[in-house]
């Protein structure tokens, strides 16, 4: 049996071994905890990594500042005249001309376009019937007055369109192939149907015998050749306090008539008897601006208030 002096060292060695194993286990446990933390590395390692990453740019300079259209667009514009927003008074392609601008005519629209046309549009063929009436001296609802030219017609109520058809030149064709060009000077009231044209007897006779009474036709808007300039007439009773203004001899249908005022141009209201009225006398006796269905504008100056007097001008709308 071992003596007590031999057992004590054994106990000491066992105690040291247990302490060593326990210390190793604690160290292993600490290592596992650190390894399993977010980031998978000690704080000191991650902090160093972050410091290193922060010291470098996230992308190479050549990529970030590469001169491409996209990167140029993202840069703030330099303070220069070309980069400033246009002033309110500046005219841009989408801005309308100033109402006080005075030009003999507006830029000619594209061929065939008629932005201000109503029911009757250029380049369109309409179908209907032709009848005839006794035009007598050629006058009618448009109040143009007597005319030696009896190649005239009355437009049906619908296409007459509050006198917008007045003065329009129409080419009328019959099924036989015969044709005639007439000027609209009158209105054919209901029951004249849309598409119907009531021709003077003289014009109807160019297409068929008067005994036919009613024939099928097609018709289309024209812009005839003419050496005539348009004229202006003030209505009976016109003064500086009230006036009615009429345009005569225009090649193309008239869409608007405006008078110049202190604030620019004022559009007058058109009547069924083909006069444009200024009830309060606004602009009466001043400059006029006439616009056809194609958008062409003509400015007329020096037309005095002379009721019932036809005053010729020097302008005419462009042939289309």
PDB file of C-alpha atoms in Angstrom:
ATOM      1  CA  UNK A   1       0.000   0.000   0.000  1.00  0.00           C
ATOM      2  CA  UNK A   2       1.335   3.364  -1.017  1.00  0.00           C
ATOM      3  CA  UNK A   3       2.333   5.678   1.723  1.00  0.00           C
ATOM      4  CA  UNK A   4       0.493   9.011   2.170  1.00  0.00           C
ATOM      5  CA  UNK A   5       3.587  10.906   1.054  1.00  0.00           C
ATOM      6  CA  UNK A   6       3.256   9.334  -2.438  1.00  0.00           C
ATOM      7  CA  UNK A   7      -0.553  10.143  -2.839  1.00  0.00           C
ATOM      8  CA  UNK A   8      -0.270  13.941  -2.349  1.00  0.00           C
ATOM      9  CA  UNK A   9       1.819  14.635  -5.509  1.00  0.00           C
ATOM     10  CA  UNK A  10      -0.652  12.589  -7.527  1.00  0.00           C
ATOM     11  CA  UNK A  11      -3.511  14.711  -6.298  1.00  0.00           C
ATOM     12  CA  UNK A  12      -1.601  17.872  -7.245  1.00  0.00           C
ATOM     13  CA  UNK A  13      -0.912  16.589 -10.751  1.00  0.00           C
ATOM     14  CA  UNK A  14      -4.573  15.587 -11.180  1.00  0.00           C
ATOM     15  CA  UNK A  15      -5.681  19.025  -9.990  1.00  0.00           C
ATOM     16  CA  UNK A  16      -3.340  20.784 -12.425  1.00  0.00           C
ATOM     17  CA  UNK A  17      -4.533  18.522 -15.248  1.00  0.00           C
ATOM     18  CA  UNK A  18      -8.189  19.292 -14.479  1.00  0.00           C
ATOM     19  CA  UNK A  19      -7.455  23.006 -14.406  1.00  0.00           C
ATOM     20  CA  UNK A  20      -5.600  22.783 -17.692  1.00  0.00           C
ATOM     21  CA  UNK A  21      -8.460  20.870 -19.358  1.00  0.00           C
ATOM     22  CA  UNK A  22     -10.984  23.359 -17.972  1.00  0.00           C
ATOM     23  CA  UNK A  23      -8.956  26.290 -19.257  1.00  0.00           C
ATOM     24  CA  UNK A  24      -8.693  24.659 -22.664  1.00  0.00           C
ATOM     25  CA  UNK A  25     -12.445  24.029 -22.751  1.00  0.00           C
ATOM     26  CA  UNK A  26     -13.150  27.639 -21.805  1.00  0.00           C
ATOM     27  CA  UNK A  27     -10.782  28.839 -24.522  1.00  0.00           C
ATOM     28  CA  UNK A  28     -12.438  26.552 -27.056  1.00  0.00           C
ATOM     29  CA  UNK A  29     -15.874  27.778 -26.043  1.00  0.00           C
ATOM     30  CA  UNK A  30     -14.782  31.415 -26.362  1.00  0.00           C
ATOM     31  CA  UNK A  31     -13.360  30.691 -29.818  1.00  0.00           C
ATOM     32  CA  UNK A  32     -16.617  29.054 -30.928  1.00  0.00           C
ATOM     33  CA  UNK A  33     -18.664  32.016 -29.651  1.00  0.00           C
ATOM     34  CA  UNK A  34     -16.434  34.457 -31.485  1.00  0.00           C
ATOM     35  CA  UNK A  35     -16.538  32.365 -34.645  1.00  0.00           C
ATOM     36  CA  UNK A  36     -20.306  32.198 -34.615  1.00  0.00           C
ATOM     37  CA  UNK A  37     -20.777  36.002 -34.196  1.00  0.00           C
ATOM     38  CA  UNK A  38     -22.063  38.068 -37.246  1.00  0.00           C
ATOM     39  CA  UNK A  39     -19.160  38.742 -39.548  1.00  0.00           C
ATOM     40  CA  UNK A  40     -17.432  35.499 -38.634  1.00  0.00           C
ATOM     41  CA  UNK A  41     -14.374  37.266 -37.161  1.00  0.00           C
ATOM     42  CA  UNK A  42     -13.369  39.206 -34.071  1.00  0.00           C
ATOM     43  CA  UNK A  43     -14.299  42.842 -33.752  1.00  0.00           C
ATOM     44  CA  UNK A  44     -10.710  43.858 -34.155  1.00  0.00           C
ATOM     45  CA  UNK A  45     -10.453  42.023 -37.475  1.00  0.00           C
ATOM     46  CA  UNK A  46     -13.701  43.416 -38.838  1.00  0.00           C
ATOM     47  CA  UNK A  47     -12.842  46.928 -37.699  1.00  0.00           C
ATOM     48  CA  UNK A  48      -9.520  46.722 -39.481  1.00  0.00           C
ATOM     49  CA  UNK A  49     -11.223  45.382 -42.603  1.00  0.00           C
ATOM     50  CA  UNK A  50     -13.753  48.220 -42.543  1.00  0.00           C
ATOM     51  CA  UNK A  51     -11.013  50.778 -42.092  1.00  0.00           C
ATOM     52  CA  UNK A  52      -9.158  49.303 -45.052  1.00  0.00           C
ATOM     53  CA  UNK A  53     -12.320  49.261 -47.210  1.00  0.00           C
ATOM     54  CA  UNK A  54     -13.128  52.861 -46.273  1.00  0.00           C
ATOM     55  CA  UNK A  55      -9.742  53.982 -47.417  1.00  0.00           C
ATOM     56  CA  UNK A  56     -10.441  52.780 -50.974  1.00  0.00           C
ATOM     57  CA  UNK A  57     -13.061  54.195 -53.470  1.00  0.00           C
ATOM     58  CA  UNK A  58     -16.067  51.975 -54.104  1.00  0.00           C
ATOM     59  CA  UNK A  59     -15.466  52.091 -57.843  1.00  0.00           C
ATOM     60  CA  UNK A  60     -12.442  52.943 -59.986  1.00  0.00           C
ATOM     61  CA  UNK A  61     -12.231  56.655 -60.906  1.00  0.00           C
ATOM     62  CA  UNK A  62     -12.234  55.803 -64.606  1.00  0.00           C
ATOM     63  CA  UNK A  63     -15.660  54.172 -64.263  1.00  0.00           C
ATOM     64  CA  UNK A  64     -17.241  56.790 -61.998  1.00  0.00           C
ATOM     65  CA  UNK A  65     -16.257  59.842 -64.061  1.00  0.00           C
ATOM     66  CA  UNK A  66     -16.225  58.309 -67.484  1.00  0.00           C
ATOM     67  CA  UNK A  67     -17.406  60.886 -70.032  1.00  0.00           C
ATOM     68  CA  UNK A  68     -20.538  59.264 -71.405  1.00  0.00           C
ATOM     69  CA  UNK A  69     -23.848  60.913 -72.373  1.00  0.00           C
ATOM     70  CA  UNK A  70     -25.477  59.485 -69.245  1.00  0.00           C
ATOM     71  CA  UNK A  71     -22.866  60.835 -66.867  1.00  0.00           C
ATOM     72  CA  UNK A  72     -22.937  64.233 -68.566  1.00  0.00           C
ATOM     73  CA  UNK A  73     -26.650  64.435 -68.136  1.00  0.00           C
ATOM     74  CA  UNK A  74     -26.355  63.683 -64.429  1.00  0.00           C
ATOM     75  CA  UNK A  75     -23.939  66.539 -63.805  1.00  0.00           C
ATOM     76  CA  UNK A  76     -25.445  69.899 -62.796  1.00  0.00           C
ATOM     77  CA  UNK A  77     -25.366  72.330 -65.752  1.00  0.00           C
ATOM     78  CA  UNK A  78     -22.884  75.144 -65.674  1.00  0.00           C
ATOM     79  CA  UNK A  79     -24.155  78.670 -65.129  1.00  0.00           C
ATOM     80  CA  UNK A  80     -24.252  79.873 -68.714  1.00  0.00           C
ATOM     81  CA  UNK A  81     -26.729  81.556 -71.026  1.00  0.00           C
ATOM     82  CA  UNK A  82     -27.497  78.331 -72.845  1.00  0.00           C
ATOM     83  CA  UNK A  83     -28.416  76.465 -69.658  1.00  0.00           C
ATOM     84  CA  UNK A  84     -30.692  79.117 -68.210  1.00  0.00           C
ATOM     85  CA  UNK A  85     -34.420  78.656 -68.404  1.00  0.00           C
ATOM     86  CA  UNK A  86     -35.984  80.872 -71.098  1.00  0.00           C
ATOM     87  CA  UNK A  87     -37.549  84.061 -69.903  1.00  0.00           C
ATOM     88  CA  UNK A  88     -41.371  84.239 -70.055  1.00  0.00           C
ATOM     89  CA  UNK A  89     -41.200  86.764 -72.884  1.00  0.00           C
ATOM     90  CA  UNK A  90     -38.935  84.606 -75.045  1.00  0.00           C
ATOM     91  CA  UNK A  91     -40.544  82.794 -77.971  1.00  0.00           C
ATOM     92  CA  UNK A  92     -39.816  79.064 -78.005  1.00  0.00           C
ATOM     93  CA  UNK A  93     -40.900  76.596 -80.718  1.00  0.00           C
ATOM     94  CA  UNK A  94     -43.941  75.694 -78.602  1.00  0.00           C
ATOM     95  CA  UNK A  95     -44.856  79.281 -77.715  1.00  0.00           C
ATOM     96  CA  UNK A  96     -47.399  81.277 -79.659  1.00  0.00           C
ATOM     97  CA  UNK A  97     -46.421  84.566 -81.293  1.00  0.00           C
ATOM     98  CA  UNK A  98     -47.187  87.673 -79.284  1.00  0.00           C
ATOM     99  CA  UNK A  99     -50.716  88.909 -79.995  1.00  0.00           C
ATOM    100  CA  UNK A 100     -49.342  92.382 -80.707  1.00  0.00           C
ATOM    101  CA  UNK A 101     -46.946  91.125 -83.376  1.00  0.00           C
ATOM    102  CA  UNK A 102     -47.716  92.582 -86.784  1.00  0.00           C
ATOM    103  CA  UNK A 103     -46.962  90.376 -89.738  1.00  0.00           C
ATOM    104  CA  UNK A 104     -48.579  90.349 -93.168  1.00  0.00           C
ATOM    105  CA  UNK A 105     -49.141  86.614 -92.890  1.00  0.00           C
ATOM    106  CA  UNK A 106     -48.408  83.602 -90.725  1.00  0.00           C
ATOM    107  CA  UNK A 107     -45.995  80.880 -91.888  1.00  0.00           C
ATOM    108  CA  UNK A 108     -47.630  78.764 -94.554  1.00  0.00           C
ATOM    109  CA  UNK A 109     -48.876  75.464 -93.092  1.00  0.00           C
ATOM    110  CA  UNK A 110     -47.999  72.126 -94.637  1.00  0.00           C
ATOM    111  CA  UNK A 111     -49.698  71.448 -97.941  1.00  0.00           C
ATOM    112  CA  UNK A 112     -53.234  70.120 -97.517  1.00  0.00           C
ATOM    113  CA  UNK A 113     -53.502  70.904 -93.812  1.00  0.00           C
ATOM    114  CA  UNK A 114     -56.365  73.150 -92.763  1.00  0.00           C
ATOM    115  CA  UNK A 115     -56.389  73.374 -88.953  1.00  0.00           C
ATOM    116  CA  UNK A 116     -59.222  75.924 -88.870  1.00  0.00           C
ATOM    117  CA  UNK A 117     -61.547  74.190 -91.325  1.00  0.00           C
ATOM    118  CA  UNK A 118     -65.017  73.330 -90.143  1.00  0.00           C
ATOM    119  CA  UNK A 119     -67.202  70.720 -91.779  1.00  0.00           C
ATOM    120  CA  UNK A 120     -65.896  71.431 -95.276  1.00  0.00           C
ATOM    121  CA  UNK A 121     -62.272  70.318 -95.494  1.00  0.00           C
ATOM    122  CA  UNK A 122     -59.846  70.479 -98.417  1.00  0.00           C
ATOM    123  CA  UNK A 123     -58.847  67.234-100.097  1.00  0.00           C
ATOM    124  CA  UNK A 124     -62.173  65.610 -99.222  1.00  0.00           C
ATOM    125  CA  UNK A 125     -64.851  64.563-101.721  1.00  0.00           C
ATOM    126  CA  UNK A 126     -68.437  64.809-100.507  1.00  0.00           C
ATOM    127  CA  UNK A 127     -71.487  63.054-101.926  1.00  0.00           C
ATOM    128  CA  UNK A 128     -74.974  64.464-102.154  1.00  0.00           C
ATOM    129  CA  UNK A 129     -77.573  65.740-104.569  1.00  0.00           C
ATOM    130  CA  UNK A 130     -77.859  68.887-106.621  1.00  0.00           C
ATOM    131  CA  UNK A 131     -81.057  70.859-107.043  1.00  0.00           C
ATOM    132  CA  UNK A 132     -81.541  74.296-108.613  1.00  0.00           C
ATOM    133  CA  UNK A 133     -83.109  77.660-107.783  1.00  0.00           C
ATOM    134  CA  UNK A 134     -83.531  81.066-109.379  1.00  0.00           C
ATOM    135  CA  UNK A 135     -80.472  83.003-108.186  1.00  0.00           C
ATOM    136  CA  UNK A 136     -81.682  86.226-109.840  1.00  0.00           C
ATOM    137  CA  UNK A 137     -78.868  88.764-109.275  1.00  0.00           C
ATOM    138  CA  UNK A 138     -76.603  86.304-107.430  1.00  0.00           C
ATOM    139  CA  UNK A 139     -77.137  87.731-103.953  1.00  0.00           C
ATOM    140  CA  UNK A 140     -78.120  85.542-101.004  1.00  0.00           C
ATOM    141  CA  UNK A 141     -77.795  84.863 -97.284  1.00  0.00           C
ATOM    142  CA  UNK A 142     -74.063  85.718 -97.363  1.00  0.00           C
ATOM    143  CA  UNK A 143     -75.036  89.324 -98.247  1.00  0.00           C
ATOM    144  CA  UNK A 144     -72.292  89.804-100.805  1.00  0.00           C
ATOM    145  CA  UNK A 145     -74.655  91.790-102.985  1.00  0.00           C
ATOM    146  CA  UNK A 146     -75.527  91.524-106.680  1.00  0.00           C
ATOM    147  CA  UNK A 147     -72.998  89.952-109.031  1.00  0.00           C
ATOM    148  CA  UNK A 148     -72.859  89.481-112.799  1.00  0.00           C
ATOM    149  CA  UNK A 149     -71.339  86.028-112.232  1.00  0.00           C
ATOM    150  CA  UNK A 150     -74.204  83.601-111.701  1.00  0.00           C
ATOM    151  CA  UNK A 151     -72.039  80.508-111.199  1.00  0.00           C
ATOM    152  CA  UNK A 152     -73.205  80.522-107.589  1.00  0.00           C
ATOM    153  CA  UNK A 153     -74.883  78.110-105.200  1.00  0.00           C
ATOM    154  CA  UNK A 154     -76.605  77.767-101.837  1.00  0.00           C
ATOM    155  CA  UNK A 155     -74.988  75.410 -99.301  1.00  0.00           C
ATOM    156  CA  UNK A 156     -77.230  73.160 -97.208  1.00  0.00           C
ATOM    157  CA  UNK A 157     -77.938  74.438 -93.688  1.00  0.00           C
ATOM    158  CA  UNK A 158     -75.644  71.918 -91.942  1.00  0.00           C
ATOM    159  CA  UNK A 159     -72.570  72.522 -94.107  1.00  0.00           C
ATOM    160  CA  UNK A 160     -73.305  76.264 -94.252  1.00  0.00           C
ATOM    161  CA  UNK A 161     -72.103  76.262 -90.630  1.00  0.00           C
ATOM    162  CA  UNK A 162     -73.052  79.778 -89.490  1.00  0.00           C
ATOM    163  CA  UNK A 163     -71.837  81.303 -92.774  1.00  0.00           C
ATOM    164  CA  UNK A 164     -68.371  79.726 -92.663  1.00  0.00           C
ATOM    165  CA  UNK A 165     -69.092  78.270 -96.110  1.00  0.00           C
ATOM    166  CA  UNK A 166     -69.676  81.774 -97.515  1.00  0.00           C
ATOM    167  CA  UNK A 167     -67.247  82.606-100.289  1.00  0.00           C
ATOM    168  CA  UNK A 168     -65.999  79.032-100.663  1.00  0.00           C
ATOM    169  CA  UNK A 169     -65.400  77.774-104.200  1.00  0.00           C
ATOM    170  CA  UNK A 170     -66.815  74.299-104.844  1.00  0.00           C
ATOM    171  CA  UNK A 171     -66.182  71.958-107.761  1.00  0.00           C
ATOM    172  CA  UNK A 172     -69.380  69.985-108.462  1.00  0.00           C
ATOM    173  CA  UNK A 173     -69.361  66.804-110.583  1.00  0.00           C
ATOM    174  CA  UNK A 174     -72.293  64.891-111.994  1.00  0.00           C
ATOM    175  CA  UNK A 175     -72.416  61.152-112.721  1.00  0.00           C
ATOM    176  CA  UNK A 176     -72.161  61.968-116.431  1.00  0.00           C
ATOM    177  CA  UNK A 177     -68.689  63.452-115.863  1.00  0.00           C
ATOM    178  CA  UNK A 178     -69.797  67.048-116.389  1.00  0.00           C
ATOM    179  CA  UNK A 179     -68.547  69.540-113.804  1.00  0.00           C
ATOM    180  CA  UNK A 180     -68.896  73.181-112.770  1.00  0.00           C
ATOM    181  CA  UNK A 181     -67.174  75.418-110.220  1.00  0.00           C
ATOM    182  CA  UNK A 182     -69.469  77.626-108.152  1.00  0.00           C
ATOM    183  CA  UNK A 183     -69.077  80.139-105.321  1.00  0.00           C
ATOM    184  CA  UNK A 184     -71.229  79.799-102.206  1.00  0.00           C
ATOM    185  CA  UNK A 185     -73.278  82.959-101.745  1.00  0.00           C
ATOM    186  CA  UNK A 186     -76.453  81.555-100.191  1.00  0.00           C
ATOM    187  CA  UNK A 187     -77.877  79.067 -97.702  1.00  0.00           C
ATOM    188  CA  UNK A 188     -80.266  76.242 -98.537  1.00  0.00           C
ATOM    189  CA  UNK A 189     -82.429  75.907 -95.408  1.00  0.00           C
ATOM    190  CA  UNK A 190     -83.865  72.682 -94.041  1.00  0.00           C
ATOM    191  CA  UNK A 191     -84.986  70.217 -95.310  1.00  0.00           C
ATOM    192  CA  UNK A 192     -81.864  70.505 -97.486  1.00  0.00           C
ATOM    193  CA  UNK A 193     -79.779  67.557 -96.315  1.00  0.00           C
ATOM    194  CA  UNK A 194     -76.054  67.464 -95.540  1.00  0.00           C
ATOM    195  CA  UNK A 195     -74.129  67.161 -98.789  1.00  0.00           C
ATOM    196  CA  UNK A 196     -76.873  68.820-100.827  1.00  0.00           C
ATOM    197  CA  UNK A 197     -76.060  71.875-102.938  1.00  0.00           C
ATOM    198  CA  UNK A 198     -78.743  74.076-104.464  1.00  0.00           C
ATOM    199  CA  UNK A 199     -77.236  75.425-107.671  1.00  0.00           C
ATOM    200  CA  UNK A 200     -78.300  78.451-109.641  1.00  0.00           C
ATOM    201  CA  UNK A 201     -80.204  77.435-112.770  1.00  0.00           C
ATOM    202  CA  UNK A 202     -77.261  78.610-114.829  1.00  0.00           C
ATOM    203  CA  UNK A 203     -74.856  76.352-112.937  1.00  0.00           C
ATOM    204  CA  UNK A 204     -77.224  73.355-112.866  1.00  0.00           C
ATOM    205  CA  UNK A 205     -77.583  73.573-116.640  1.00  0.00           C
ATOM    206  CA  UNK A 206     -73.856  72.825-116.955  1.00  0.00           C
ATOM    207  CA  UNK A 207     -74.519  69.409-115.435  1.00  0.00           C
ATOM    208  CA  UNK A 208     -77.942  68.376-116.667  1.00  0.00           C
ATOM    209  CA  UNK A 209     -81.208  69.676-118.067  1.00  0.00           C
ATOM    210  CA  UNK A 210     -83.326  71.711-115.650  1.00  0.00           C
ATOM    211  CA  UNK A 211     -86.119  69.172-116.091  1.00  0.00           C
ATOM    212  CA  UNK A 212     -84.017  66.604-114.194  1.00  0.00           C
ATOM    213  CA  UNK A 213     -84.679  68.660-111.077  1.00  0.00           C
ATOM    214  CA  UNK A 214     -82.471  66.558-108.784  1.00  0.00           C
ATOM    215  CA  UNK A 215     -79.298  64.650-109.633  1.00  0.00           C
ATOM    216  CA  UNK A 216     -76.614  62.785-107.647  1.00  0.00           C
ATOM    217  CA  UNK A 217     -73.289  64.644-107.382  1.00  0.00           C
ATOM    218  CA  UNK A 218     -69.925  64.726-105.687  1.00  0.00           C
ATOM    219  CA  UNK A 219     -68.204  67.955-104.721  1.00  0.00           C
ATOM    220  CA  UNK A 220     -64.978  69.245-103.193  1.00  0.00           C
ATOM    221  CA  UNK A 221     -63.429  72.481-101.964  1.00  0.00           C
ATOM    222  CA  UNK A 222     -61.246  74.479-104.367  1.00  0.00           C
ATOM    223  CA  UNK A 223     -58.649  77.268-104.107  1.00  0.00           C
ATOM    224  CA  UNK A 224     -58.918  78.936-107.515  1.00  0.00           C
ATOM    225  CA  UNK A 225     -56.522  81.155-109.389  1.00  0.00           C
ATOM    226  CA  UNK A 226     -57.504  84.816-109.241  1.00  0.00           C
ATOM    227  CA  UNK A 227     -55.961  88.229-109.769  1.00  0.00           C
ATOM    228  CA  UNK A 228     -58.535  89.792-107.453  1.00  0.00           C
ATOM    229  CA  UNK A 229     -57.580  91.026-103.994  1.00  0.00           C
ATOM    230  CA  UNK A 230     -60.012  90.804-101.100  1.00  0.00           C
ATOM    231  CA  UNK A 231     -62.126  93.746 -99.933  1.00  0.00           C
ATOM    232  CA  UNK A 232     -63.622  94.969 -96.662  1.00  0.00           C
ATOM    233  CA  UNK A 233     -67.093  96.402 -96.069  1.00  0.00           C
ATOM    234  CA  UNK A 234     -68.649  97.910 -92.928  1.00  0.00           C
ATOM    235  CA  UNK A 235     -72.323  97.183 -92.356  1.00  0.00           C
ATOM    236  CA  UNK A 236     -75.059  99.789 -92.419  1.00  0.00           C
ATOM    237  CA  UNK A 237     -75.171 101.660 -89.105  1.00  0.00           C
ATOM    238  CA  UNK A 238     -71.543 100.978 -88.221  1.00  0.00           C
ATOM    239  CA  UNK A 239     -69.722 103.566 -86.118  1.00  0.00           C
ATOM    240  CA  UNK A 240     -67.015 103.747 -83.481  1.00  0.00           C
ATOM    241  CA  UNK A 241     -69.616 102.497 -80.968  1.00  0.00           C
ATOM    242  CA  UNK A 242     -70.887  99.480 -82.932  1.00  0.00           C
ATOM    243  CA  UNK A 243     -69.876  97.886 -86.183  1.00  0.00           C
ATOM    244  CA  UNK A 244     -70.247  94.884 -88.413  1.00  0.00           C
ATOM    245  CA  UNK A 245     -67.349  93.970 -90.707  1.00  0.00           C
ATOM    246  CA  UNK A 246     -67.399  91.746 -93.779  1.00  0.00           C
ATOM    247  CA  UNK A 247     -64.626  90.368 -96.012  1.00  0.00           C
ATOM    248  CA  UNK A 248     -65.347  89.864 -99.722  1.00  0.00           C
ATOM    249  CA  UNK A 249     -63.463  88.206-102.568  1.00  0.00           C
ATOM    250  CA  UNK A 250     -61.273  85.929-100.430  1.00  0.00           C
ATOM    251  CA  UNK A 251     -59.819  82.974-102.316  1.00  0.00           C
ATOM    252  CA  UNK A 252     -60.116  80.512 -99.432  1.00  0.00           C
ATOM    253  CA  UNK A 253     -62.871  80.195 -96.811  1.00  0.00           C
ATOM    254  CA  UNK A 254     -62.470  82.730 -94.021  1.00  0.00           C
ATOM    255  CA  UNK A 255     -62.111  81.305 -90.506  1.00  0.00           C
ATOM    256  CA  UNK A 256     -61.553  84.402 -88.325  1.00  0.00           C
ATOM    257  CA  UNK A 257     -61.661  88.168 -88.364  1.00  0.00           C
ATOM    258  CA  UNK A 258     -59.936  90.086 -85.562  1.00  0.00           C
ATOM    259  CA  UNK A 259     -59.561  93.751 -84.650  1.00  0.00           C
ATOM    260  CA  UNK A 260     -56.566  95.312 -82.961  1.00  0.00           C
ATOM    261  CA  UNK A 261     -57.092  96.742 -79.480  1.00  0.00           C
ATOM    262  CA  UNK A 262     -54.850  98.045 -76.738  1.00  0.00           C
ATOM    263  CA  UNK A 263     -54.451  94.496 -75.436  1.00  0.00           C
ATOM    264  CA  UNK A 264     -53.645  92.881 -78.775  1.00  0.00           C
ATOM    265  CA  UNK A 265     -56.040  91.176 -81.200  1.00  0.00           C
ATOM    266  CA  UNK A 266     -59.701  90.578 -80.384  1.00  0.00           C
ATOM    267  CA  UNK A 267     -61.661  87.970 -82.322  1.00  0.00           C
ATOM    268  CA  UNK A 268     -65.126  89.051 -83.459  1.00  0.00           C
ATOM    269  CA  UNK A 269     -68.190  86.821 -83.510  1.00  0.00           C
ATOM    270  CA  UNK A 270     -69.471  85.684 -86.889  1.00  0.00           C
ATOM    271  CA  UNK A 271     -73.173  85.895 -87.715  1.00  0.00           C
ATOM    272  CA  UNK A 272     -75.323  83.749 -89.998  1.00  0.00           C
ATOM    273  CA  UNK A 273     -75.509  86.681 -92.416  1.00  0.00           C
ATOM    274  CA  UNK A 274     -71.707  86.687 -92.814  1.00  0.00           C
ATOM    275  CA  UNK A 275     -70.732  89.795 -90.840  1.00  0.00           C
ATOM    276  CA  UNK A 276     -68.372  89.878 -87.850  1.00  0.00           C
ATOM    277  CA  UNK A 277     -69.780  92.028 -85.054  1.00  0.00           C
ATOM    278  CA  UNK A 278     -68.163  94.330 -82.493  1.00  0.00           C
ATOM    279  CA  UNK A 279     -71.132  95.237 -80.239  1.00  0.00           C
ATOM    280  CA  UNK A 280     -69.219  97.804 -78.163  1.00  0.00           C
ATOM    281  CA  UNK A 281     -67.282  99.303 -81.056  1.00  0.00           C
ATOM    282  CA  UNK A 282     -64.013  97.628 -80.027  1.00  0.00           C
ATOM    283  CA  UNK A 283     -61.497  97.973 -82.835  1.00  0.00           C
ATOM    284  CA  UNK A 284     -63.951  99.540 -85.295  1.00  0.00           C
ATOM    285  CA  UNK A 285     -62.010 101.608 -87.818  1.00  0.00           C
ATOM    286  CA  UNK A 286     -58.658 100.137 -86.774  1.00  0.00           C
ATOM    287  CA  UNK A 287     -56.366  97.431 -88.110  1.00  0.00           C
ATOM    288  CA  UNK A 288     -57.904  94.078 -89.073  1.00  0.00           C
ATOM    289  CA  UNK A 289     -56.451  90.588 -89.166  1.00  0.00           C
ATOM    290  CA  UNK A 290     -58.045  87.935 -91.375  1.00  0.00           C
ATOM    291  CA  UNK A 291     -57.266  84.219 -91.109  1.00  0.00           C
ATOM    292  CA  UNK A 292     -58.288  81.538 -93.604  1.00  0.00           C
ATOM    293  CA  UNK A 293     -58.956  77.873 -92.819  1.00  0.00           C
ATOM    294  CA  UNK A 294     -55.309  77.023 -93.565  1.00  0.00           C
ATOM    295  CA  UNK A 295     -54.110  79.364 -90.815  1.00  0.00           C
ATOM    296  CA  UNK A 296     -52.687  82.033 -93.118  1.00  0.00           C
ATOM    297  CA  UNK A 297     -53.102  85.529 -91.663  1.00  0.00           C
ATOM    298  CA  UNK A 298     -53.413  88.828 -93.514  1.00  0.00           C
ATOM    299  CA  UNK A 299     -53.200  92.186 -91.736  1.00  0.00           C
ATOM    300  CA  UNK A 300     -55.110  95.128 -93.214  1.00  0.00           C
ATOM    301  CA  UNK A 301     -54.582  98.747 -92.151  1.00  0.00           C
ATOM    302  CA  UNK A 302     -56.230 102.009 -93.146  1.00  0.00           C
ATOM    303  CA  UNK A 303     -59.811 100.777 -93.568  1.00  0.00           C
ATOM    304  CA  UNK A 304     -62.031 103.608 -92.376  1.00  0.00           C
ATOM    305  CA  UNK A 305     -65.607 103.167 -91.153  1.00  0.00           C
ATOM    306  CA  UNK A 306     -67.593 103.804 -94.345  1.00  0.00           C
ATOM    307  CA  UNK A 307     -70.862 101.854 -94.127  1.00  0.00           C
ATOM    308  CA  UNK A 308     -72.005 100.035 -97.284  1.00  0.00           C
ATOM    309  CA  UNK A 309     -68.779 100.853 -99.110  1.00  0.00           C
ATOM    310  CA  UNK A 310     -66.600  98.124-100.596  1.00  0.00           C
ATOM    311  CA  UNK A 311     -62.983  99.044 -99.828  1.00  0.00           C
ATOM    312  CA  UNK A 312     -60.369  97.007-101.733  1.00  0.00           C
ATOM    313  CA  UNK A 313     -57.100  95.924-100.141  1.00  0.00           C
ATOM    314  CA  UNK A 314     -53.784  94.838-101.611  1.00  0.00           C
ATOM    315  CA  UNK A 315     -53.731  91.350-100.114  1.00  0.00           C
ATOM    316  CA  UNK A 316     -55.058  87.915-100.973  1.00  0.00           C
ATOM    317  CA  UNK A 317     -54.735  84.445 -99.455  1.00  0.00           C
ATOM    318  CA  UNK A 318     -52.303  81.984-101.007  1.00  0.00           C
ATOM    319  CA  UNK A 319     -53.575  79.497-103.554  1.00  0.00           C
ATOM    320  CA  UNK A 320     -53.650  75.947-102.208  1.00  0.00           C
TER     321      UNK A 320
END
